[in-house]
């Protein structure tokens, strides 16, 4: 490279200098920029820098990279995915929906594409369409995350109580795929309570109880569900079971501040119900 | 010697050579491993990679001579994953990997053996080795590794990687060099517990749970190793003796206070009965090194959000130690509680012990033996296992900040945790003690 070409790179290097002091993301942007100065039409490099700029919240720079990549490779769907991610990050929901819809028209089995579009649609108050894309992502993925099932159930439920059963079925699909994950069951319990499905809520709670080494809090929750279900006698039994679980804990756990609060809460609940000991015995 | 005799002898020697395990090792190219994953009190996952697609066999036993129990995973692969089950807790097993019942790639011996974790609950002396941002695959990383090996004189019982495990992009080739080749011998004997860093995330995606990090590790999603099921490899927990470990994903998972990870964390903390709680994730809540935890824009707000949203949950759950990387230095706090703002908002009451935490200094950090919320935790940035970088290193919550290479060693014995930062030449650069009484 001759002197004048090096000189031409100088402004670029000067621009990059402050970035060097700001950690790996900036360092990577600088490195990719240096590579791009030698191959300015390299689409994978442009996509990479666009993504790095997006992560660094340099929105304009990211947009310029993705747009140039799109212009250079109009048949390549990747710039559309980048533009979709970028618009979603910026809250430009219409743009995000448009880019991601076009991306998925080419790459219809792309898990992340469906997830991103679903999230854009949720934020754009189009829950019904979002559910379709969450479902598609869940069907396509071999390793879905619990978050996706919960996001889909929230999208379903946001359409009104008539979608409750659907939302619950979606969470159960998650339990069937991932196992007895408490976060899925807790989300399902909240929905069951909303439709007064107390027995179903209790069954779900039992799966958490089974996987939890410490039972006292879940047994307290069992009592609360029973109380809400108008079954005070069984609630007392559950609270007593919570007390037994509490008493079975090592003293170092029983005496913690959190457990002292727990004990007060349990005392209060038992005291408020008929035919129950008024307080827990003091150790 | 006649030609016939020579030929017979050559054939005999060749057949002897071919039937020996060593010859098979040479015949079959092992391109990764073996390495151990997801230990439980009664199981262990053994993984390896071969150049050609092969069947996956493991034989194992309580001694090299009795390593005759055979396990086979169905199918033919280059990426092999075999789980040994029905093991005994706290027991050493010897193993060999191969691709047929008589074709073994490795010898059975002490180099290929592991100890299953003890039953959770009762205390036992435990050595933990934590490496933050190690993955440079350069002489720095090797020096830190060798310094620990020499200093320790024995394998750790557990080892953790605090993210940025393989530079610069967490590609499979980079993982090969910086994670699997560099610690090859240790991988055969002790399972690694990793967390995702920002560089790992350049070749992996937590939102889709895909990519290199998720492909090369087998991590518990169903509480197989203790703790509550998380349903994802992005964040998980496990038990070892009297210690509960929690790995969070500060990089790619929702860090909001009522997000799914936070909901799981609360439930997991409520469910543990262990005496010690150690949490690890990549982005430090407090740092004035290469990253500045006071800047909301730093790393997309990850340091800020972990501090503001996740620390209150951890401290309420009684966490004792929080280990992070990201800044390529060593920074460790006093015994701290309730500091969820920027460094300018740190008040004296948030520092529960203003001392050095040393038994030969002005006293160890003490906490109640009773698992009590908000009785203090020590936050350690140990992100210099592969490189160091400039920074102000002046966060007021830190007792000590160093721009030095090194790794962290935690020795837990009953209700005492001795923590040491070991430099790249074996120097003891910092130490402190947490004691519960």
XYZ file of C-alpha atoms in Angstrom:
720
model
C 0.000 0.000 0.000
C 1.500 3.362 -0.932
C 1.861 6.372 1.323
C -1.240 8.170 0.032
C -3.441 5.164 0.633
C -2.126 4.939 4.211
C -2.796 8.643 4.571
C -6.323 8.042 3.344
C -6.827 5.634 6.224
C -5.675 8.177 8.780
C -9.083 9.780 9.471
C -10.484 6.306 9.982
C -7.754 5.446 12.460
C -8.204 8.734 14.266
C -11.918 8.075 14.547
C -11.166 4.637 15.873
C -8.707 5.782 18.536
C -11.264 6.731 21.203
C -12.939 3.415 20.611
C -9.806 1.530 21.541
C -10.186 2.704 25.079
C -13.733 1.448 25.417
C -13.444 -2.282 25.624
C -13.996 -5.303 23.464
C -17.063 -4.197 21.513
C -15.413 -1.028 20.295
C -12.215 -2.897 19.691
C -14.066 -5.373 17.494
C -15.807 -2.580 15.608
C -12.403 -1.042 15.009
C -10.983 -4.337 13.793
C -13.880 -4.992 11.434
C -13.695 -1.403 10.189
C -10.035 -1.909 9.384
C -10.896 -5.053 7.431
C -13.693 -3.225 5.643
C -11.338 -0.486 4.589
C -9.560 -3.146 2.531
C -12.760 -4.890 1.366
C -15.497 -2.250 1.537
C -18.074 -4.400 -0.262
C -17.663 -7.501 1.873
C -21.247 -8.303 2.923
C -20.459 -10.678 5.837
C -18.121 -8.026 7.267
C -20.772 -5.327 6.882
C -23.310 -7.570 8.603
C -20.877 -8.238 11.398
C -20.120 -4.586 11.949
C -23.810 -3.754 11.728
C -24.512 -6.268 14.472
C -21.645 -4.934 16.593
C -22.905 -1.391 16.091
C -26.389 -2.516 17.070
C -25.064 -4.125 20.234
C -23.232 -0.884 20.943
C -26.440 1.068 20.310
C -24.859 3.034 17.476
C -28.148 2.945 15.649
C -27.270 5.111 12.647
C -24.016 3.287 11.988
C -25.765 -0.081 12.279
C -28.519 1.041 9.909
C -25.973 2.238 7.356
C -24.128 -1.111 7.474
C -27.261 -3.205 7.081
C -28.608 -1.018 4.310
C -25.363 -1.158 2.386
C -25.241 -4.936 2.837
C -28.802 -5.165 1.518
C -27.930 -3.004 -1.441
C -24.848 -5.077 -2.267
C -26.603 -8.434 -1.868
C -30.296 -7.957 -2.557
C -30.949 -11.706 -2.626
C -29.311 -12.288 0.776
C -31.940 -12.320 3.581
C -29.435 -11.687 6.409
C -29.505 -7.861 6.128
C -33.270 -8.031 6.651
C -32.773 -9.933 9.893
C -30.235 -7.346 11.000
C -32.592 -4.517 10.108
C -35.389 -6.277 11.985
C -33.324 -6.698 15.133
C -32.184 -3.106 14.913
C -35.672 -1.662 14.454
C -37.000 -3.760 17.330
C -34.240 -2.488 19.613
C -35.150 1.059 18.641
C -38.845 0.476 19.189
C -39.601 1.070 15.504
C -42.177 -1.666 15.462
C -43.622 -1.140 11.992
C -40.149 -1.206 10.447
C -39.219 -4.266 12.506
C -42.366 -6.093 11.432
C -41.790 -5.243 7.776
C -38.135 -6.362 7.727
C -38.761 -9.536 9.668
C -41.792 -10.478 7.592
C -39.697 -10.121 4.450
C -36.884 -12.103 6.064
C -39.222 -14.942 7.017
C -40.709 -15.015 3.533
C -37.258 -16.191 2.431
C -36.146 -18.100 5.547
C -39.410 -19.492 6.846
C -37.780 -21.896 9.342
C -35.639 -19.377 11.173
C -36.346 -19.656 14.912
C -34.956 -16.280 15.925
C -36.751 -14.593 13.030
C -40.093 -15.894 14.266
C -39.313 -14.934 17.855
C -38.293 -11.398 16.914
C -41.360 -10.925 14.755
C -43.580 -12.272 17.544
C -42.059 -9.762 19.981
C -42.527 -6.910 17.527
C -46.149 -7.920 17.029
C -46.805 -8.156 20.785
C -45.483 -4.639 21.258
C -47.580 -3.521 18.304
C -50.756 -4.847 19.993
C -51.101 -7.679 17.484
C -51.118 -10.524 19.975
C -52.995 -12.971 17.802
C -50.385 -12.751 15.030
C -47.632 -12.875 17.626
C -48.950 -16.169 18.992
C -48.637 -17.738 15.542
C -44.983 -16.795 15.309
C -44.176 -17.856 18.878
C -45.787 -21.203 18.087
C -43.794 -21.516 14.901
C -40.534 -20.764 16.753
C -41.426 -23.285 19.445
C -42.233 -25.935 16.865
C -38.997 -25.338 14.980
C -36.638 -25.240 17.934
C -35.131 -28.398 19.353
C -34.180 -26.551 22.532
C -36.832 -23.965 23.298
C -36.467 -21.811 26.391
C -39.100 -21.502 29.132
C -39.277 -17.780 28.416
C -40.780 -18.412 24.972
C -43.651 -20.474 26.341
C -44.342 -17.783 28.924
C -44.188 -15.007 26.332
C -46.629 -16.897 24.150
C -49.026 -17.536 27.013
C -48.898 -13.834 27.905
C -49.709 -12.967 24.296
C -52.600 -15.417 24.345
C -53.924 -14.238 27.674
C -53.624 -10.587 26.672
C -56.408 -11.251 24.187
C -58.876 -11.860 26.986
C -60.104 -14.528 29.372
C -61.497 -16.620 26.541
C -57.892 -17.450 25.636
C -57.010 -18.702 29.120
C -57.333 -22.388 28.272
C -55.170 -21.867 25.215
C -52.553 -20.038 27.297
C -52.516 -22.845 29.848
C -52.240 -25.502 27.161
C -49.243 -23.616 25.795
C -47.525 -23.661 29.173
C -48.271 -27.368 29.505
C -46.632 -27.896 26.158
C -43.579 -26.261 27.725
C -43.710 -28.549 30.755
C -44.020 -31.543 28.439
C -40.967 -30.423 26.468
C -38.754 -29.048 29.217
C -39.858 -30.912 32.334
C -41.335 -29.585 35.591
C -39.806 -26.123 35.389
C -41.099 -23.984 38.288
C -41.216 -20.780 36.255
C -43.639 -22.409 33.809
C -45.732 -23.871 36.606
C -45.825 -20.563 38.495
C -47.086 -18.821 35.362
C -49.698 -21.564 34.941
C -50.760 -21.335 38.591
C -51.421 -17.601 38.151
C -53.642 -18.372 35.166
C -55.406 -21.244 36.953
C -56.177 -18.945 39.860
C -57.624 -16.419 37.469
C -60.127 -18.972 36.215
C -60.599 -20.362 39.745
C -59.082 -23.692 38.799
C -57.939 -24.350 42.326
C -57.446 -28.104 42.020
C -55.421 -27.670 38.859
C -53.334 -24.987 40.567
C -52.676 -27.354 43.457
C -51.613 -30.123 41.121
C -49.158 -27.777 39.483
C -47.852 -26.637 42.822
C -47.233 -30.270 43.747
C -44.762 -30.592 40.869
C -42.754 -27.697 42.304
C -42.986 -29.216 45.765
C -41.597 -32.449 44.405
C -38.497 -30.784 42.959
C -37.840 -28.456 45.868
C -35.635 -29.527 48.726
C -37.282 -27.007 51.039
C -41.040 -27.309 51.067
C -42.255 -24.750 53.598
C -42.952 -21.842 51.250
C -44.697 -23.990 48.678
C -46.870 -25.566 51.398
C -47.809 -22.095 52.588
C -48.775 -21.271 49.014
C -50.839 -24.481 48.956
C -52.746 -23.264 52.005
C -53.350 -19.880 50.379
C -54.772 -21.501 47.252
C -57.034 -23.708 49.359
C -58.237 -20.700 51.337
C -59.013 -18.817 48.157
C -60.841 -21.924 46.955
C -63.082 -21.801 50.028
C -61.585 -24.896 51.656
C -60.406 -23.624 55.062
C -60.124 -27.062 56.648
C -57.708 -28.267 54.013
C -55.934 -24.934 54.196
C -55.264 -25.541 57.893
C -53.846 -28.950 57.009
C -51.569 -27.356 54.434
C -50.441 -24.634 56.839
C -49.726 -27.279 59.450
C -47.701 -29.186 56.887
C -45.815 -25.953 56.204
C -45.187 -25.651 59.932
C -43.883 -29.208 60.094
C -41.612 -28.549 57.134
C -40.404 -25.394 58.840
C -39.709 -27.260 62.072
C -37.819 -29.931 60.200
C -35.369 -27.345 58.888
C -31.970 -27.068 60.548
C -32.007 -24.398 63.258
C -29.689 -22.165 61.207
C -32.427 -21.924 58.597
C -35.335 -21.601 61.041
C -33.758 -18.636 62.770
C -33.060 -16.568 59.684
C -34.862 -13.262 59.308
C -36.661 -14.516 56.233
C -37.820 -17.572 58.128
C -38.880 -15.507 61.123
C -41.025 -13.452 58.724
C -42.309 -16.670 57.236
C -43.221 -17.960 60.663
C -45.090 -14.750 61.527
C -46.977 -14.984 58.244
C -47.856 -18.605 58.925
C -48.940 -17.765 62.465
C -51.215 -15.045 61.169
C -52.800 -17.303 58.605
C -53.391 -20.077 61.089
C -54.770 -17.656 63.661
C -57.249 -16.334 61.132
C -58.660 -19.782 60.477
C -60.896 -21.778 62.807
C -59.711 -24.889 64.648
C -56.047 -24.245 64.330
C -53.229 -23.661 66.782
C -52.906 -19.938 67.415
C -49.138 -19.767 67.143
C -46.240 -21.947 66.424
C -44.431 -23.373 69.389
C -41.232 -21.537 70.168
C -38.059 -23.563 69.838
C 16.151 -65.814 8.814
C 14.036 -67.039 5.936
C 11.623 -64.751 4.120
C 8.687 -66.876 5.340
C 9.830 -66.577 8.946
C 10.355 -62.840 8.588
C 6.882 -62.405 7.136
C 5.327 -64.481 9.916
C 7.129 -62.438 12.554
C 6.114 -59.169 10.885
C 2.480 -60.293 10.752
C 2.571 -61.342 14.401
C 4.045 -58.015 15.501
C 1.559 -56.103 13.382
C -1.385 -57.970 14.848
C -0.061 -57.430 18.389
C 0.398 -53.714 17.650
C -3.106 -53.393 16.211
C -4.756 -55.124 19.171
C -3.162 -52.873 21.805
C -5.213 -49.923 23.109
C -2.331 -47.577 22.465
C -2.282 -48.473 18.787
C -6.012 -47.820 18.558
C -5.506 -44.443 20.128
C -3.109 -43.644 17.378
C -5.404 -45.066 14.714
C -8.424 -43.019 15.757
C -7.945 -39.261 15.809
C -9.431 -37.702 18.868
C -10.005 -34.028 18.103
C -11.428 -32.959 21.464
C -11.595 -34.329 24.951
C -12.562 -36.431 26.625
C -14.112 -33.878 28.941
C -16.516 -34.211 31.832
C -19.807 -32.399 32.221
C -22.804 -32.140 34.526
C -21.668 -34.287 37.438
C -24.331 -35.434 39.860
C -23.978 -37.640 42.910
C -24.873 -40.626 40.756
C -24.012 -39.713 37.171
C -21.427 -38.101 34.916
C -21.499 -36.992 31.305
C -18.382 -37.773 29.259
C -17.967 -35.961 25.951
C -15.385 -36.144 23.187
C -14.990 -35.480 19.520
C -13.526 -37.707 16.831
C -12.367 -36.845 13.376
C -14.563 -39.513 11.787
C -18.091 -40.552 12.635
C -17.883 -43.331 15.174
C -19.942 -45.185 17.733
C -19.657 -43.938 21.325
C -18.494 -46.376 23.995
C -17.325 -45.828 27.561
C -16.101 -48.516 29.927
C -15.664 -47.670 33.557
C -15.157 -49.104 37.009
C -13.860 -48.497 40.503
C -10.308 -49.486 39.525
C -8.500 -49.541 36.191
C -8.561 -53.332 36.334
C -12.308 -53.509 36.901
C -13.292 -50.831 34.386
C -15.550 -53.261 32.590
C -18.967 -51.636 32.911
C -19.948 -50.725 29.388
C -22.151 -47.850 28.202
C -22.961 -47.051 24.625
C -24.868 -44.149 23.146
C -26.913 -45.186 20.129
C -25.893 -43.810 16.755
C -22.697 -42.785 15.041
C -21.215 -39.349 15.658
C -18.194 -37.130 15.611
C -19.527 -35.366 18.733
C -19.873 -37.988 21.445
C -21.974 -37.590 24.589
C -22.286 -40.519 26.978
C -23.866 -40.376 30.398
C -22.756 -42.830 33.062
C -25.533 -43.470 35.569
C -26.087 -45.385 38.808
C -22.734 -44.227 40.159
C -21.997 -43.892 43.866
C -21.517 -40.468 45.447
C -18.053 -39.333 46.448
C -16.427 -42.208 44.615
C -13.576 -42.314 42.132
C -14.235 -43.982 38.803
C -11.758 -44.896 36.089
C -12.883 -44.791 32.480
C -11.882 -45.243 28.885
C -13.581 -44.019 25.724
C -13.789 -45.909 22.483
C -15.764 -46.719 19.397
C -16.379 -50.417 19.821
C -16.275 -53.006 22.569
C -12.667 -53.767 21.763
C -11.590 -50.477 20.258
C -10.556 -48.046 22.955
C -9.122 -44.640 22.245
C -7.781 -43.917 25.713
C -6.110 -46.021 28.360
C -7.797 -46.624 31.697
C -5.784 -44.996 34.441
C -5.585 -42.126 36.894
C -5.423 -39.563 34.072
C -8.849 -40.704 32.984
C -10.717 -40.810 36.247
C -13.146 -38.647 38.179
C -14.623 -38.303 41.614
C -18.414 -38.050 41.819
C -19.711 -35.193 43.988
C -20.518 -35.977 47.610
C -24.106 -36.009 48.816
C -25.372 -32.436 49.184
C -25.626 -31.193 52.721
C -22.740 -32.356 54.887
C -19.676 -30.158 54.729
C -16.391 -31.353 53.334
C -13.254 -29.469 52.379
C -13.804 -28.187 48.862
C -11.453 -26.349 46.533
C -13.010 -24.213 43.807
C -10.986 -22.656 40.992
C -12.560 -19.716 39.156
C -11.158 -18.275 35.926
C -12.518 -15.042 34.541
C -12.046 -14.070 30.901
C -9.348 -16.669 30.409
C -9.766 -17.418 26.720
C -6.807 -15.677 25.079
C -5.020 -18.996 24.452
C -1.766 -17.093 24.880
C 1.145 -17.254 27.280
C -0.759 -15.196 29.863
C -3.508 -17.780 30.075
C -0.953 -20.582 30.248
C 1.002 -18.801 32.976
C -2.129 -18.324 35.092
C -3.051 -21.971 34.582
C 0.413 -23.274 35.404
C 0.724 -21.007 38.418
C -2.473 -22.451 39.840
C -1.432 -26.045 39.112
C 1.890 -25.488 40.816
C 0.446 -23.557 43.724
C -2.415 -25.967 44.302
C -0.560 -29.224 43.865
C -3.852 -30.974 43.270
C -6.923 -30.716 41.103
C -9.705 -28.460 42.279
C -12.933 -30.193 43.264
C -14.826 -27.818 40.997
C -13.856 -25.247 38.418
C -15.808 -22.336 37.073
C -15.334 -20.118 34.043
C -16.770 -16.660 34.459
C -17.377 -15.915 30.794
C -15.319 -14.834 27.785
C -14.007 -18.338 27.856
C -12.662 -18.195 24.286
C -11.495 -15.084 22.461
C -12.266 -13.274 20.403
C -15.573 -14.599 19.149
C -16.215 -17.806 21.070
C -15.978 -19.869 17.891
C -15.621 -23.614 18.017
C -11.971 -23.385 16.981
C -11.315 -20.771 19.666
C -13.037 -22.956 22.262
C -10.841 -25.799 21.067
C -7.663 -23.865 21.751
C -8.525 -21.763 24.791
C -10.807 -24.114 26.690
C -10.335 -27.714 25.642
C -6.680 -27.924 24.589
C -5.305 -25.582 27.207
C -6.854 -27.409 30.149
C -7.011 -30.837 28.481
C -5.746 -32.895 31.397
C -8.023 -31.208 33.911
C -11.076 -31.695 31.690
C -10.561 -35.444 31.874
C -10.891 -35.419 35.641
C -12.981 -32.458 36.756
C -16.140 -31.076 35.169
C -16.140 -27.417 34.158
C -19.077 -25.159 35.057
C -19.199 -22.157 32.695
C -21.186 -18.976 32.271
C -21.717 -17.015 29.074
C -19.637 -13.900 28.397
C -20.092 -11.236 25.746
C -17.371 -12.742 23.566
C -18.894 -16.217 23.836
C -22.172 -14.642 22.775
C -20.670 -13.635 19.436
C -20.959 -17.281 18.405
C -23.887 -18.258 20.582
C -27.302 -16.972 21.357
C -29.086 -17.407 24.672
C -32.387 -16.181 23.252
C -32.343 -19.128 20.876
C -30.139 -21.302 23.097
C -27.961 -22.167 20.159
C -24.414 -21.778 18.955
C -21.010 -22.916 20.118
C -21.330 -22.306 23.885
C -24.575 -24.247 24.018
C -23.261 -26.964 21.731
C -20.058 -27.735 23.588
C -21.435 -27.741 27.138
C -23.984 -30.024 28.761
C -25.499 -28.093 31.643
C -28.362 -28.925 34.001
C -31.800 -27.661 33.025
C -33.812 -29.869 35.367
C -31.924 -29.461 38.601
C -30.079 -32.708 37.915
C -27.102 -31.583 40.005
C -29.184 -29.956 42.739
C -31.178 -26.740 42.812
C -34.456 -25.971 41.101
C -34.988 -26.756 37.428
C -34.445 -23.672 35.292
C -35.520 -25.222 32.004
C -32.538 -23.671 30.246
C -28.774 -24.019 30.063
C -28.425 -20.231 30.081
C -28.851 -20.103 33.879
C -28.825 -22.988 36.305
C -27.838 -24.043 39.792
C -26.123 -27.008 41.404
C -24.991 -28.274 44.785
C -21.666 -29.558 45.991
C -21.464 -30.693 49.642
C -22.611 -27.696 51.713
C -22.394 -25.199 48.849
C -25.105 -24.043 46.483
C -23.843 -22.566 43.205
C -25.954 -20.346 40.987
C -24.926 -19.475 37.445
C -26.773 -16.546 35.878
C -26.742 -15.261 32.328
C -25.961 -11.561 32.500
C -25.331 -11.381 28.782
C -28.316 -12.504 26.797
C -31.212 -13.196 29.177
C -33.805 -10.741 30.467
C -32.317 -9.132 33.579
C -35.481 -7.374 34.742
C -36.540 -7.879 38.367
C -39.659 -9.827 37.427
C -38.263 -11.577 34.374
C -38.190 -15.352 34.156
C -34.563 -15.611 35.307
C -35.279 -13.439 38.359
C -38.422 -15.447 39.166
C -36.450 -18.674 38.967
C -33.645 -17.173 41.076
C -36.054 -16.254 43.883
C -37.572 -19.732 43.866
C -34.149 -21.373 43.725
C -32.849 -19.356 46.669
C -35.998 -20.185 48.630
C -35.427 -23.848 47.987
C -31.823 -24.306 48.981
C -30.723 -25.525 52.379
C -26.988 -25.337 51.770
C -24.692 -23.398 54.117
C -22.931 -21.407 51.401
C -24.323 -19.664 48.360
C -21.964 -18.692 45.559
C -23.304 -16.959 42.478
C -21.370 -16.360 39.266
C -22.075 -14.441 36.096
C -20.048 -12.396 33.654
C -20.884 -8.707 34.087
C -19.757 -7.303 37.442
C -22.174 -5.148 39.422
C -19.223 -3.145 40.739
C -16.169 -2.346 38.650
C -13.922 0.534 37.739
C -11.625 -1.442 35.534
C -11.942 -1.906 31.811
C -15.637 -1.482 32.445
C -17.348 1.102 34.553
C -20.368 -0.063 36.512
C -21.404 3.564 37.067
C -22.039 4.064 33.369
C -25.485 2.946 32.397
C -24.329 2.654 28.805
C -21.465 0.305 29.631
C -22.071 -3.107 28.024
C -25.649 -2.236 27.173
C -26.553 -1.575 30.799
C -25.785 -5.137 31.863
C -23.587 -4.223 34.851
C -26.151 -1.678 35.968
C -29.112 -4.020 35.605
C -27.442 -6.906 37.388
C -26.691 -4.583 40.290
C -30.054 -2.868 40.400
C -32.334 -5.814 39.667
C -30.547 -9.026 40.566
C -28.396 -8.098 43.588
C -31.384 -7.332 45.841
C -32.691 -10.843 45.152
C -29.306 -12.444 45.770
C -28.686 -10.544 48.994
C -32.180 -11.264 50.294
C -31.457 -14.918 49.556
C -28.316 -14.849 51.673
C -25.642 -14.980 48.978
C -22.081 -15.087 50.307
C -19.848 -14.651 47.290
C -20.514 -13.211 43.850
C -17.904 -13.933 41.184
C -17.692 -12.055 37.886
C -15.264 -11.192 35.112
C -15.625 -8.808 32.134
C -13.148 -6.210 33.438
C -9.680 -7.644 32.930
C -8.399 -7.064 36.394
C -8.937 -8.114 39.979
C -11.296 -6.104 42.168
C -12.860 -7.295 45.396
C -15.181 -5.536 47.766
C -15.425 -5.254 51.496
C -18.281 -7.213 53.077
C -21.117 -5.363 51.418
C -24.906 -5.137 51.564
C -27.596 -3.025 49.961
C -25.455 -1.101 47.501
C -27.623 -0.973 44.406
C -26.729 2.492 43.100
C -23.661 4.029 41.560
C -20.385 4.286 43.445
C -21.183 7.855 44.499
C -24.193 6.503 46.394
C -22.144 4.079 48.459
C -22.633 4.851 52.143
C -20.704 3.691 55.131
C -23.642 1.610 56.368
C -23.546 -0.460 53.180
C -20.069 -1.641 54.117
C -20.728 -4.133 56.887
C -17.048 -4.640 57.605
C -14.490 -1.998 56.660
C -11.522 -4.305 57.233
C -9.364 -6.418 54.979
C -11.095 -9.686 55.844
C -7.825 -11.290 56.870
C -7.140 -13.326 59.966
C -3.641 -11.831 60.157
C -4.941 -8.351 59.352
C -7.841 -6.588 60.978
C -10.115 -9.587 61.130
C -12.018 -11.996 58.954
C -15.444 -11.160 57.561
C -18.042 -12.768 59.772
C -21.601 -13.705 58.979
C -24.180 -15.556 61.054
C -24.149 -19.305 60.571
C -27.885 -18.898 60.259
C -28.694 -18.327 56.605
C -29.667 -14.704 57.003
C -30.624 -12.277 54.282
C -28.651 -9.110 53.864
C -25.776 -9.996 56.172
C -23.208 -9.220 53.534
C -21.493 -10.654 50.520
C -18.103 -10.172 48.943
C -18.138 -9.313 45.234
C -15.093 -10.339 43.262
C -14.144 -9.326 39.744
C -11.592 -11.894 38.652
C -11.338 -11.225 34.957
C -7.611 -11.447 34.383
C -6.992 -15.129 33.739
C -5.926 -14.309 30.171
C -5.099 -10.624 29.971
C -5.118 -7.348 31.884
C -6.272 -3.924 30.787
C -6.156 -0.362 31.993
C -8.792 1.117 34.235
C -9.143 3.579 37.070
C -9.486 0.753 39.589
C -10.932 3.134 42.141
C -14.380 1.809 42.978
C -14.918 2.776 46.617
C -16.650 -0.513 47.430
C -13.393 -2.341 46.707
C -10.954 -3.244 49.400
C -8.423 -4.022 46.699
C -8.130 -3.423 42.953
C -5.231 -4.780 40.922
C -4.246 -4.773 37.297
C -2.639 -8.199 37.580
C -3.025 -11.544 35.907
C -4.401 -14.335 38.025
C -7.206 -16.640 39.038
C -9.338 -17.164 42.110
C -9.189 -20.056 44.530
C -11.881 -20.640 47.133
C -11.307 -23.227 49.835
C -14.425 -23.974 51.820
C -14.135 -26.058 54.942
C -17.268 -26.237 57.037
C -18.276 -22.694 57.901
C -15.067 -21.059 56.726
C -14.274 -19.895 53.207
C -10.702 -18.890 52.415
C -10.489 -16.915 49.177
C -7.216 -16.245 47.404
C -6.213 -14.491 44.216
C -3.210 -16.313 42.795
C -1.021 -14.426 40.337
C 0.545 -15.719 37.139
C 3.722 -16.686 38.954
C 1.936 -18.210 41.898
C 2.006 -15.025 43.944
C -0.689 -14.713 46.620
C -1.899 -11.267 45.561
C -4.934 -11.094 47.813
C -6.645 -13.218 50.385
C -9.556 -12.937 52.736
C -11.724 -15.147 54.873
C -15.469 -15.377 55.236
C -16.504 -17.134 58.389
C -19.952 -18.088 59.604
C -20.500 -18.367 63.308
